[in-house]
Amino acid sequence: AQKITQTQPGMFVQEKEAVTLDCTYDTSDQSYGLFWYKQPSSGEMIFLIYQGSYDEQNATEGRYSLNFQKARKSANLVISASQLGDSAMYFCAMRWGGSNYKLTFGKGTLLTVNP
Amino acid sequence: DAGVIQSPRHEVTEMGQEVTLRCKPISGHNSLFWYRQTMMRGLELLIYFNNNVPIDDSGMPEDRFSAKMPNASFSTLKIQPSEPRDSAVYFCASSFYPDTQYFGPGTRLTVL
């Protein structure tokens, strides 16, 4: 069964510092995709970044980067230069090759950025 | 460009009433998803449409839930009759299969 694990229920970071949010996954498929979404207190789900299982380079989108370690089955999100507006819930999700359309979500990590 | 549009944003109803949630996907997207988010169960996929056809409804909790997609720009999720345990945030998401899913703002449903 496909599974996403986010082991950090909550994280704190000082403004302007970098923070890493952990995500590990379990799948036997060779073809899969990994996503990170942000959910601020207002409730919307905002797509941040995507990594395909065959991508050799780590994905980057502005201040967001995905530290993809395929052998360890981890896909950690790195946020550089944290801002107060980064305070939110962050979800890791996986789409696997056997069922391309379905996203399996982790339970999320609540990030708080302190001034 | 407009994102996924959902209405209403908030719905408060009494147990036993019919509830209809609406979704307009991003223009050009061919896949539409309905999710439910609760504290206990997290984000759950309820049903998925591809080219307006329901592909997988295995996540629909029970017969009280139904979903339709009469055309490429509109979908509904109906609960009849509603129960307090249906209280949740319901998200609609769309994608151009099999790419990234983009979520709407959600509908917060409260069933009293």
JSON list of C-alpha atoms in Angstrom, two decimals:
[
{"chain": "A", "resi": 1, "resn": "ALA", "atom": "CA", "xyz": [0.00, 0.00, 0.00]},
{"chain": "A", "resi": 2, "resn": "GLN", "atom": "CA", "xyz": [1.12, 3.51, -0.73]},
{"chain": "A", "resi": 3, "resn": "LYS", "atom": "CA", "xyz": [1.87, 5.59, 2.31]},
{"chain": "A", "resi": 4, "resn": "ILE", "atom": "CA", "xyz": [3.13, 9.08, 3.12]},
{"chain": "A", "resi": 5, "resn": "THR", "atom": "CA", "xyz": [4.62, 9.84, 6.53]},
{"chain": "A", "resi": 6, "resn": "GLN", "atom": "CA", "xyz": [5.22, 13.26, 7.97]},
{"chain": "A", "resi": 7, "resn": "THR", "atom": "CA", "xyz": [6.78, 12.75, 11.39]},
{"chain": "A", "resi": 8, "resn": "GLN", "atom": "CA", "xyz": [6.81, 16.39, 12.52]},
{"chain": "A", "resi": 9, "resn": "PRO", "atom": "CA", "xyz": [3.40, 17.50, 13.77]},
{"chain": "A", "resi": 10, "resn": "GLY", "atom": "CA", "xyz": [4.77, 20.98, 14.40]},
{"chain": "A", "resi": 11, "resn": "MET", "atom": "CA", "xyz": [7.88, 22.97, 13.60]},
{"chain": "A", "resi": 12, "resn": "PHE", "atom": "CA", "xyz": [9.14, 26.38, 14.66]},
{"chain": "A", "resi": 13, "resn": "VAL", "atom": "CA", "xyz": [11.59, 28.57, 12.77]},
{"chain": "A", "resi": 14, "resn": "GLN", "atom": "CA", "xyz": [12.90, 32.08, 13.14]},
{"chain": "A", "resi": 15, "resn": "GLU", "atom": "CA", "xyz": [12.13, 34.55, 10.41]},
{"chain": "A", "resi": 16, "resn": "LYS", "atom": "CA", "xyz": [14.80, 34.61, 7.68]},
{"chain": "A", "resi": 17, "resn": "GLU", "atom": "CA", "xyz": [16.15, 31.18, 8.63]},
{"chain": "A", "resi": 18, "resn": "ALA", "atom": "CA", "xyz": [15.81, 28.02, 6.54]},
{"chain": "A", "resi": 19, "resn": "VAL", "atom": "CA", "xyz": [13.64, 25.10, 7.60]},
{"chain": "A", "resi": 20, "resn": "THR", "atom": "CA", "xyz": [13.29, 21.51, 6.43]},
{"chain": "A", "resi": 21, "resn": "LEU", "atom": "CA", "xyz": [9.98, 19.67, 6.60]},
{"chain": "A", "resi": 22, "resn": "ASP", "atom": "CA", "xyz": [10.31, 15.90, 6.46]},
{"chain": "A", "resi": 23, "resn": "CYS", "atom": "CA", "xyz": [8.39, 13.51, 4.26]},
{"chain": "A", "resi": 24, "resn": "THR", "atom": "CA", "xyz": [8.98, 9.82, 3.67]},
{"chain": "A", "resi": 25, "resn": "TYR", "atom": "CA", "xyz": [6.98, 7.63, 1.36]},
{"chain": "A", "resi": 26, "resn": "ASP", "atom": "CA", "xyz": [6.43, 3.99, 0.69]},
{"chain": "A", "resi": 27, "resn": "THR", "atom": "CA", "xyz": [5.68, 2.58, -2.70]},
{"chain": "A", "resi": 28, "resn": "SER", "atom": "CA", "xyz": [6.79, -0.34, -4.80]},
{"chain": "A", "resi": 29, "resn": "ASP", "atom": "CA", "xyz": [6.09, 1.53, -8.03]},
{"chain": "A", "resi": 30, "resn": "GLN", "atom": "CA", "xyz": [8.95, 2.89, -10.11]},
{"chain": "A", "resi": 31, "resn": "SER", "atom": "CA", "xyz": [6.88, 5.74, -11.52]},
{"chain": "A", "resi": 32, "resn": "TYR", "atom": "CA", "xyz": [5.43, 8.19, -9.04]},
{"chain": "A", "resi": 33, "resn": "GLY", "atom": "CA", "xyz": [5.22, 11.88, -8.27]},
{"chain": "A", "resi": 34, "resn": "LEU", "atom": "CA", "xyz": [5.68, 13.80, -5.04]},
{"chain": "A", "resi": 35, "resn": "PHE", "atom": "CA", "xyz": [3.95, 17.06, -4.22]},
{"chain": "A", "resi": 36, "resn": "TRP", "atom": "CA", "xyz": [3.96, 19.62, -1.47]},
{"chain": "A", "resi": 37, "resn": "TYR", "atom": "CA", "xyz": [0.94, 21.77, -0.68]},
{"chain": "A", "resi": 38, "resn": "LYS", "atom": "CA", "xyz": [0.57, 24.65, 1.74]},
{"chain": "A", "resi": 39, "resn": "GLN", "atom": "CA", "xyz": [-2.61, 25.27, 3.70]},
{"chain": "A", "resi": 40, "resn": "PRO", "atom": "CA", "xyz": [-2.66, 28.61, 5.52]},
{"chain": "A", "resi": 41, "resn": "SER", "atom": "CA", "xyz": [-5.16, 29.35, 8.26]},
{"chain": "A", "resi": 42, "resn": "SER", "atom": "CA", "xyz": [-7.55, 30.70, 5.63]},
{"chain": "A", "resi": 43, "resn": "GLY", "atom": "CA", "xyz": [-7.99, 27.11, 4.48]},
{"chain": "A", "resi": 44, "resn": "GLU", "atom": "CA", "xyz": [-7.09, 26.98, 0.81]},
{"chain": "A", "resi": 45, "resn": "MET", "atom": "CA", "xyz": [-4.69, 24.34, -0.52]},
{"chain": "A", "resi": 46, "resn": "ILE", "atom": "CA", "xyz": [-1.83, 25.91, -2.45]},
{"chain": "A", "resi": 47, "resn": "PHE", "atom": "CA", "xyz": [0.43, 23.83, -4.70]},
{"chain": "A", "resi": 48, "resn": "LEU", "atom": "CA", "xyz": [4.10, 24.52, -4.01]},
{"chain": "A", "resi": 49, "resn": "ILE", "atom": "CA", "xyz": [6.36, 22.07, -5.78]},
{"chain": "A", "resi": 50, "resn": "TYR", "atom": "CA", "xyz": [6.51, 18.76, -7.66]},
{"chain": "A", "resi": 51, "resn": "GLN", "atom": "CA", "xyz": [9.15, 16.07, -8.07]},
{"chain": "A", "resi": 52, "resn": "GLY", "atom": "CA", "xyz": [8.86, 13.14, -10.46]},
{"chain": "A", "resi": 53, "resn": "SER", "atom": "CA", "xyz": [10.48, 9.85, -9.56]},
{"chain": "A", "resi": 54, "resn": "TYR", "atom": "CA", "xyz": [12.60, 9.92, -12.71]},
{"chain": "A", "resi": 55, "resn": "ASP", "atom": "CA", "xyz": [13.72, 13.51, -12.28]},
{"chain": "A", "resi": 56, "resn": "GLU", "atom": "CA", "xyz": [17.45, 13.57, -11.67]},
{"chain": "A", "resi": 57, "resn": "GLN", "atom": "CA", "xyz": [17.57, 17.12, -10.41]},
{"chain": "A", "resi": 58, "resn": "ASN", "atom": "CA", "xyz": [15.92, 18.27, -7.21]},
{"chain": "A", "resi": 59, "resn": "ALA", "atom": "CA", "xyz": [12.94, 20.49, -7.93]},
{"chain": "A", "resi": 60, "resn": "THR", "atom": "CA", "xyz": [13.12, 24.16, -7.01]},
{"chain": "A", "resi": 61, "resn": "GLU", "atom": "CA", "xyz": [10.48, 26.90, -7.04]},
{"chain": "A", "resi": 62, "resn": "GLY", "atom": "CA", "xyz": [11.66, 30.21, -5.70]},
{"chain": "A", "resi": 63, "resn": "ARG", "atom": "CA", "xyz": [12.35, 29.81, -1.98]},
{"chain": "A", "resi": 64, "resn": "TYR", "atom": "CA", "xyz": [11.10, 26.22, -2.05]},
{"chain": "A", "resi": 65, "resn": "SER", "atom": "CA", "xyz": [13.25, 23.24, -2.91]},
{"chain": "A", "resi": 66, "resn": "LEU", "atom": "CA", "xyz": [12.63, 19.55, -2.64]},
{"chain": "A", "resi": 67, "resn": "ASN", "atom": "CA", "xyz": [15.43, 17.40, -1.27]},
{"chain": "A", "resi": 68, "resn": "PHE", "atom": "CA", "xyz": [14.69, 14.15, -3.09]},
{"chain": "A", "resi": 69, "resn": "GLN", "atom": "CA", "xyz": [16.55, 11.07, -1.87]},
{"chain": "A", "resi": 70, "resn": "LYS", "atom": "CA", "xyz": [15.14, 8.19, -3.83]},
{"chain": "A", "resi": 71, "resn": "ALA", "atom": "CA", "xyz": [17.06, 5.39, -2.12]},
{"chain": "A", "resi": 72, "resn": "ARG", "atom": "CA", "xyz": [15.88, 6.60, 1.26]},
{"chain": "A", "resi": 73, "resn": "LYS", "atom": "CA", "xyz": [12.37, 7.28, -0.06]},
{"chain": "A", "resi": 74, "resn": "SER", "atom": "CA", "xyz": [12.35, 10.79, 1.29]},
{"chain": "A", "resi": 75, "resn": "ALA", "atom": "CA", "xyz": [11.15, 14.03, -0.25]},
{"chain": "A", "resi": 76, "resn": "ASN", "atom": "CA", "xyz": [11.83, 16.79, 2.24]},
{"chain": "A", "resi": 77, "resn": "LEU", "atom": "CA", "xyz": [10.69, 20.36, 1.61]},
{"chain": "A", "resi": 78, "resn": "VAL", "atom": "CA", "xyz": [13.25, 23.07, 2.26]},
{"chain": "A", "resi": 79, "resn": "ILE", "atom": "CA", "xyz": [12.05, 26.63, 2.71]},
{"chain": "A", "resi": 80, "resn": "SER", "atom": "CA", "xyz": [14.83, 29.19, 2.60]},
{"chain": "A", "resi": 81, "resn": "ALA", "atom": "CA", "xyz": [14.68, 32.62, 4.20]},
{"chain": "A", "resi": 82, "resn": "SER", "atom": "CA", "xyz": [11.43, 31.96, 6.07]},
{"chain": "A", "resi": 83, "resn": "GLN", "atom": "CA", "xyz": [8.82, 34.69, 6.13]},
{"chain": "A", "resi": 84, "resn": "LEU", "atom": "CA", "xyz": [5.96, 35.25, 8.56]},
{"chain": "A", "resi": 85, "resn": "GLY", "atom": "CA", "xyz": [3.56, 34.40, 5.74]},
{"chain": "A", "resi": 86, "resn": "ASP", "atom": "CA", "xyz": [5.06, 30.91, 5.56]},
{"chain": "A", "resi": 87, "resn": "SER", "atom": "CA", "xyz": [3.26, 30.00, 8.78]},
{"chain": "A", "resi": 88, "resn": "ALA", "atom": "CA", "xyz": [0.83, 27.33, 7.66]},
{"chain": "A", "resi": 89, "resn": "MET", "atom": "CA", "xyz": [0.12, 23.61, 7.48]},
{"chain": "A", "resi": 90, "resn": "TYR", "atom": "CA", "xyz": [2.26, 21.80, 4.91]},
{"chain": "A", "resi": 91, "resn": "PHE", "atom": "CA", "xyz": [1.18, 18.55, 3.29]},
{"chain": "A", "resi": 92, "resn": "CYS", "atom": "CA", "xyz": [3.30, 16.07, 1.40]},
{"chain": "A", "resi": 93, "resn": "ALA", "atom": "CA", "xyz": [1.43, 13.98, -1.18]},
{"chain": "A", "resi": 94, "resn": "MET", "atom": "CA", "xyz": [2.25, 11.18, -3.58]},
{"chain": "A", "resi": 95, "resn": "ARG", "atom": "CA", "xyz": [0.77, 10.13, -6.89]},
{"chain": "A", "resi": 96, "resn": "TRP", "atom": "CA", "xyz": [1.87, 6.67, -7.89]},
{"chain": "A", "resi": 97, "resn": "GLY", "atom": "CA", "xyz": [2.17, 4.97, -11.20]},
{"chain": "A", "resi": 98, "resn": "GLY", "atom": "CA", "xyz": [-0.42, 2.31, -10.60]},
{"chain": "A", "resi": 99, "resn": "SER", "atom": "CA", "xyz": [-3.11, 4.93, -10.12]},
{"chain": "A", "resi": 100, "resn": "ASN", "atom": "CA", "xyz": [-1.89, 8.16, -11.62]},
{"chain": "A", "resi": 101, "resn": "TYR", "atom": "CA", "xyz": [-4.76, 10.29, -10.61]},
{"chain": "A", "resi": 102, "resn": "LYS", "atom": "CA", "xyz": [-4.91, 9.58, -6.90]},
{"chain": "A", "resi": 103, "resn": "LEU", "atom": "CA", "xyz": [-3.03, 11.66, -4.40]},
{"chain": "A", "resi": 104, "resn": "THR", "atom": "CA", "xyz": [-2.23, 10.14, -1.03]},
{"chain": "A", "resi": 105, "resn": "PHE", "atom": "CA", "xyz": [-1.63, 12.85, 1.57]},
{"chain": "A", "resi": 106, "resn": "GLY", "atom": "CA", "xyz": [0.42, 12.84, 4.73]},
{"chain": "A", "resi": 107, "resn": "LYS", "atom": "CA", "xyz": [-1.04, 14.17, 7.96]},
{"chain": "A", "resi": 108, "resn": "GLY", "atom": "CA", "xyz": [0.76, 17.46, 7.62]},
{"chain": "A", "resi": 109, "resn": "THR", "atom": "CA", "xyz": [3.26, 19.60, 9.53]},
{"chain": "A", "resi": 110, "resn": "LEU", "atom": "CA", "xyz": [2.24, 22.86, 11.14]},
{"chain": "A", "resi": 111, "resn": "LEU", "atom": "CA", "xyz": [5.00, 25.42, 10.59]},
{"chain": "A", "resi": 112, "resn": "THR", "atom": "CA", "xyz": [5.18, 28.52, 12.74]},
{"chain": "A", "resi": 113, "resn": "VAL", "atom": "CA", "xyz": [7.56, 31.30, 11.77]},
{"chain": "A", "resi": 114, "resn": "ASN", "atom": "CA", "xyz": [8.57, 33.49, 14.67]},
{"chain": "A", "resi": 115, "resn": "PRO", "atom": "CA", "xyz": [9.56, 37.14, 14.21]},
{"chain": "B", "resi": 1, "resn": "ASP", "atom": "CA", "xyz": [-6.51, 33.17, -14.96]},
{"chain": "B", "resi": 2, "resn": "ALA", "atom": "CA", "xyz": [-9.32, 32.05, -12.71]},
{"chain": "B", "resi": 3, "resn": "GLY", "atom": "CA", "xyz": [-8.60, 29.15, -10.43]},
{"chain": "B", "resi": 4, "resn": "VAL", "atom": "CA", "xyz": [-11.02, 26.49, -9.30]},
{"chain": "B", "resi": 5, "resn": "ILE", "atom": "CA", "xyz": [-14.24, 28.10, -8.11]},
{"chain": "B", "resi": 6, "resn": "GLN", "atom": "CA", "xyz": [-16.38, 26.57, -5.40]},
{"chain": "B", "resi": 7, "resn": "SER", "atom": "CA", "xyz": [-19.69, 27.66, -3.96]},
{"chain": "B", "resi": 8, "resn": "PRO", "atom": "CA", "xyz": [-20.90, 28.19, -1.39]},
{"chain": "B", "resi": 9, "resn": "ARG", "atom": "CA", "xyz": [-17.84, 28.93, 0.72]},
{"chain": "B", "resi": 10, "resn": "HIS", "atom": "CA", "xyz": [-19.74, 28.21, 3.91]},
{"chain": "B", "resi": 11, "resn": "GLU", "atom": "CA", "xyz": [-22.87, 26.18, 4.43]},
{"chain": "B", "resi": 12, "resn": "VAL", "atom": "CA", "xyz": [-24.75, 25.62, 7.65]},
{"chain": "B", "resi": 13, "resn": "THR", "atom": "CA", "xyz": [-27.68, 23.27, 7.52]},
{"chain": "B", "resi": 14, "resn": "GLU", "atom": "CA", "xyz": [-29.76, 21.06, 9.73]},
{"chain": "B", "resi": 15, "resn": "MET", "atom": "CA", "xyz": [-29.60, 17.31, 9.87]},
{"chain": "B", "resi": 16, "resn": "GLY", "atom": "CA", "xyz": [-31.76, 15.71, 7.23]},
{"chain": "B", "resi": 17, "resn": "GLN", "atom": "CA", "xyz": [-31.53, 18.56, 4.75]},
{"chain": "B", "resi": 18, "resn": "GLU", "atom": "CA", "xyz": [-30.14, 18.23, 1.25]},
{"chain": "B", "resi": 19, "resn": "VAL", "atom": "CA", "xyz": [-26.82, 19.95, 0.60]},
{"chain": "B", "resi": 20, "resn": "THR", "atom": "CA", "xyz": [-25.41, 20.72, -2.84]},
{"chain": "B", "resi": 21, "resn": "LEU", "atom": "CA", "xyz": [-21.84, 21.86, -3.31]},
{"chain": "B", "resi": 22, "resn": "ARG", "atom": "CA", "xyz": [-20.73, 23.30, -6.63]},
{"chain": "B", "resi": 23, "resn": "CYS", "atom": "CA", "xyz": [-17.44, 23.44, -8.48]},
{"chain": "B", "resi": 24, "resn": "LYS", "atom": "CA", "xyz": [-16.15, 25.08, -11.63]},
{"chain": "B", "resi": 25, "resn": "PRO", "atom": "CA", "xyz": [-12.77, 23.63, -12.65]},
{"chain": "B", "resi": 26, "resn": "ILE", "atom": "CA", "xyz": [-9.98, 25.51, -14.36]},
{"chain": "B", "resi": 27, "resn": "SER", "atom": "CA", "xyz": [-10.73, 25.95, -18.04]},
{"chain": "B", "resi": 28, "resn": "GLY", "atom": "CA", "xyz": [-8.98, 23.31, -20.13]},
{"chain": "B", "resi": 29, "resn": "HIS", "atom": "CA", "xyz": [-8.54, 20.84, -17.33]},
{"chain": "B", "resi": 30, "resn": "ASN", "atom": "CA", "xyz": [-9.96, 17.40, -18.02]},
{"chain": "B", "resi": 31, "resn": "SER", "atom": "CA", "xyz": [-9.89, 15.87, -14.54]},
{"chain": "B", "resi": 32, "resn": "LEU", "atom": "CA", "xyz": [-11.90, 16.86, -11.49]},
{"chain": "B", "resi": 33, "resn": "PHE", "atom": "CA", "xyz": [-11.62, 15.59, -7.96]},
{"chain": "B", "resi": 34, "resn": "TRP", "atom": "CA", "xyz": [-13.75, 15.98, -4.83]},
{"chain": "B", "resi": 35, "resn": "TYR", "atom": "CA", "xyz": [-11.97, 15.71, -1.47]},
{"chain": "B", "resi": 36, "resn": "ARG", "atom": "CA", "xyz": [-13.14, 15.91, 2.12]},
{"chain": "B", "resi": 37, "resn": "GLN", "atom": "CA", "xyz": [-10.94, 17.18, 4.94]},
{"chain": "B", "resi": 38, "resn": "THR", "atom": "CA", "xyz": [-11.56, 16.47, 8.61]},
{"chain": "B", "resi": 39, "resn": "MET", "atom": "CA", "xyz": [-9.32, 16.59, 11.65]},
{"chain": "B", "resi": 40, "resn": "MET", "atom": "CA", "xyz": [-9.77, 12.90, 12.26]},
{"chain": "B", "resi": 41, "resn": "ARG", "atom": "CA", "xyz": [-9.27, 11.54, 8.75]},
{"chain": "B", "resi": 42, "resn": "GLY", "atom": "CA", "xyz": [-7.25, 14.23, 7.02]},
{"chain": "B", "resi": 43, "resn": "LEU", "atom": "CA", "xyz": [-7.74, 14.68, 3.28]},
{"chain": "B", "resi": 44, "resn": "GLU", "atom": "CA", "xyz": [-9.74, 11.95, 1.59]},
{"chain": "B", "resi": 45, "resn": "LEU", "atom": "CA", "xyz": [-10.51, 11.58, -2.10]},
{"chain": "B", "resi": 46, "resn": "LEU", "atom": "CA", "xyz": [-14.24, 11.07, -2.57]},
{"chain": "B", "resi": 47, "resn": "ILE", "atom": "CA", "xyz": [-14.60, 10.81, -6.34]},
{"chain": "B", "resi": 48, "resn": "TYR", "atom": "CA", "xyz": [-12.67, 11.47, -9.51]},
{"chain": "B", "resi": 49, "resn": "PHE", "atom": "CA", "xyz": [-13.94, 12.44, -12.98]},
{"chain": "B", "resi": 50, "resn": "ASN", "atom": "CA", "xyz": [-11.98, 12.28, -16.20]},
{"chain": "B", "resi": 51, "resn": "ASN", "atom": "CA", "xyz": [-13.51, 13.96, -19.25]},
{"chain": "B", "resi": 52, "resn": "ASN", "atom": "CA", "xyz": [-16.76, 14.34, -17.29]},
{"chain": "B", "resi": 53, "resn": "VAL", "atom": "CA", "xyz": [-17.00, 10.60, -16.62]},
{"chain": "B", "resi": 54, "resn": "PRO", "atom": "CA", "xyz": [-16.82, 9.27, -13.05]},
{"chain": "B", "resi": 55, "resn": "ILE", "atom": "CA", "xyz": [-13.79, 7.01, -12.92]},
{"chain": "B", "resi": 56, "resn": "ASP", "atom": "CA", "xyz": [-13.52, 6.09, -9.26]},
{"chain": "B", "resi": 57, "resn": "ASP", "atom": "CA", "xyz": [-16.12, 6.73, -6.57]},
{"chain": "B", "resi": 58, "resn": "SER", "atom": "CA", "xyz": [-14.74, 4.26, -4.07]},
{"chain": "B", "resi": 59, "resn": "GLY", "atom": "CA", "xyz": [-14.14, 7.06, -1.60]},
{"chain": "B", "resi": 60, "resn": "MET", "atom": "CA", "xyz": [-17.76, 8.15, -1.47]},
{"chain": "B", "resi": 61, "resn": "PRO", "atom": "CA", "xyz": [-18.81, 7.33, 2.09]},
{"chain": "B", "resi": 62, "resn": "GLU", "atom": "CA", "xyz": [-22.28, 5.99, 1.39]},
{"chain": "B", "resi": 63, "resn": "ASP", "atom": "CA", "xyz": [-25.34, 6.27, -0.78]},
{"chain": "B", "resi": 64, "resn": "ARG", "atom": "CA", "xyz": [-26.26, 9.60, 0.74]},
{"chain": "B", "resi": 65, "resn": "PHE", "atom": "CA", "xyz": [-23.43, 11.11, -1.31]},
{"chain": "B", "resi": 66, "resn": "SER", "atom": "CA", "xyz": [-23.67, 11.60, -5.06]},
{"chain": "B", "resi": 67, "resn": "ALA", "atom": "CA", "xyz": [-21.65, 13.60, -7.57]},
{"chain": "B", "resi": 68, "resn": "LYS", "atom": "CA", "xyz": [-22.27, 14.68, -11.14]},
{"chain": "B", "resi": 69, "resn": "MET", "atom": "CA", "xyz": [-20.36, 16.41, -13.85]},
{"chain": "B", "resi": 70, "resn": "PRO", "atom": "CA", "xyz": [-22.81, 17.35, -16.61]},
{"chain": "B", "resi": 71, "resn": "ASN", "atom": "CA", "xyz": [-20.19, 19.24, -18.59]},
{"chain": "B", "resi": 72, "resn": "ALA", "atom": "CA", "xyz": [-16.53, 20.17, -18.56]},
{"chain": "B", "resi": 73, "resn": "SER", "atom": "CA", "xyz": [-17.08, 23.34, -16.56]},
{"chain": "B", "resi": 74, "resn": "PHE", "atom": "CA", "xyz": [-19.37, 22.26, -13.76]},
{"chain": "B", "resi": 75, "resn": "SER", "atom": "CA", "xyz": [-19.66, 19.60, -11.09]},
{"chain": "B", "resi": 76, "resn": "THR", "atom": "CA", "xyz": [-21.86, 19.08, -8.05]},
{"chain": "B", "resi": 77, "resn": "LEU", "atom": "CA", "xyz": [-21.52, 17.05, -4.89]},
{"chain": "B", "resi": 78, "resn": "LYS", "atom": "CA", "xyz": [-24.81, 16.34, -3.20]},
{"chain": "B", "resi": 79, "resn": "ILE", "atom": "CA", "xyz": [-25.50, 14.98, 0.27]},
{"chain": "B", "resi": 80, "resn": "GLN", "atom": "CA", "xyz": [-29.04, 13.82, 0.95]},
{"chain": "B", "resi": 81, "resn": "PRO", "atom": "CA", "xyz": [-29.93, 13.55, 3.78]},
{"chain": "B", "resi": 82, "resn": "SER", "atom": "CA", "xyz": [-27.11, 15.30, 5.57]},
{"chain": "B", "resi": 83, "resn": "GLU", "atom": "CA", "xyz": [-25.87, 14.19, 8.99]},
{"chain": "B", "resi": 84, "resn": "PRO", "atom": "CA", "xyz": [-23.71, 15.93, 11.61]},
{"chain": "B", "resi": 85, "resn": "ARG", "atom": "CA", "xyz": [-20.80, 13.60, 10.81]},
{"chain": "B", "resi": 86, "resn": "ASP", "atom": "CA", "xyz": [-20.71, 15.05, 7.30]},
{"chain": "B", "resi": 87, "resn": "SER", "atom": "CA", "xyz": [-19.42, 18.32, 8.74]},
{"chain": "B", "resi": 88, "resn": "ALA", "atom": "CA", "xyz": [-16.07, 18.95, 7.05]},
{"chain": "B", "resi": 89, "resn": "VAL", "atom": "CA", "xyz": [-14.32, 21.07, 4.47]},
{"chain": "B", "resi": 90, "resn": "TYR", "atom": "CA", "xyz": [-15.03, 19.85, 0.96]},
{"chain": "B", "resi": 91, "resn": "PHE", "atom": "CA", "xyz": [-12.47, 20.64, -1.71]},
{"chain": "B", "resi": 92, "resn": "CYS", "atom": "CA", "xyz": [-12.77, 20.44, -5.43]},
{"chain": "B", "resi": 93, "resn": "ALA", "atom": "CA", "xyz": [-9.54, 20.15, -7.44]},
{"chain": "B", "resi": 94, "resn": "SER", "atom": "CA", "xyz": [-8.84, 20.00, -11.15]},
{"chain": "B", "resi": 95, "resn": "SER", "atom": "CA", "xyz": [-5.93, 19.02, -13.35]},
{"chain": "B", "resi": 96, "resn": "PHE", "atom": "CA", "xyz": [-4.95, 18.34, -16.90]},
{"chain": "B", "resi": 97, "resn": "TYR", "atom": "CA", "xyz": [-4.43, 14.62, -16.41]},
{"chain": "B", "resi": 98, "resn": "PRO", "atom": "CA", "xyz": [-2.09, 13.45, -15.03]},
{"chain": "B", "resi": 99, "resn": "ASP", "atom": "CA", "xyz": [-0.51, 16.73, -14.01]},
{"chain": "B", "resi": 100, "resn": "THR", "atom": "CA", "xyz": [-0.66, 18.74, -10.81]},
{"chain": "B", "resi": 101, "resn": "GLN", "atom": "CA", "xyz": [-4.02, 19.10, -9.10]},
{"chain": "B", "resi": 102, "resn": "TYR", "atom": "CA", "xyz": [-5.07, 22.63, -8.26]},
{"chain": "B", "resi": 103, "resn": "PHE", "atom": "CA", "xyz": [-7.50, 23.05, -5.41]},
{"chain": "B", "resi": 104, "resn": "GLY", "atom": "CA", "xyz": [-10.44, 25.37, -4.98]},
{"chain": "B", "resi": 105, "resn": "PRO", "atom": "CA", "xyz": [-10.93, 27.41, -1.80]},
{"chain": "B", "resi": 106, "resn": "GLY", "atom": "CA", "xyz": [-13.15, 24.75, -0.26]},
{"chain": "B", "resi": 107, "resn": "THR", "atom": "CA", "xyz": [-16.64, 24.71, 1.20]},
{"chain": "B", "resi": 108, "resn": "ARG", "atom": "CA", "xyz": [-16.92, 24.53, 4.97]},
{"chain": "B", "resi": 109, "resn": "LEU", "atom": "CA", "xyz": [-20.01, 22.48, 5.73]},
{"chain": "B", "resi": 110, "resn": "THR", "atom": "CA", "xyz": [-21.61, 22.41, 9.16]},
{"chain": "B", "resi": 111, "resn": "VAL", "atom": "CA", "xyz": [-24.53, 20.08, 9.75]},
{"chain": "B", "resi": 112, "resn": "LEU", "atom": "CA", "xyz": [-26.36, 20.79, 12.99]}
]
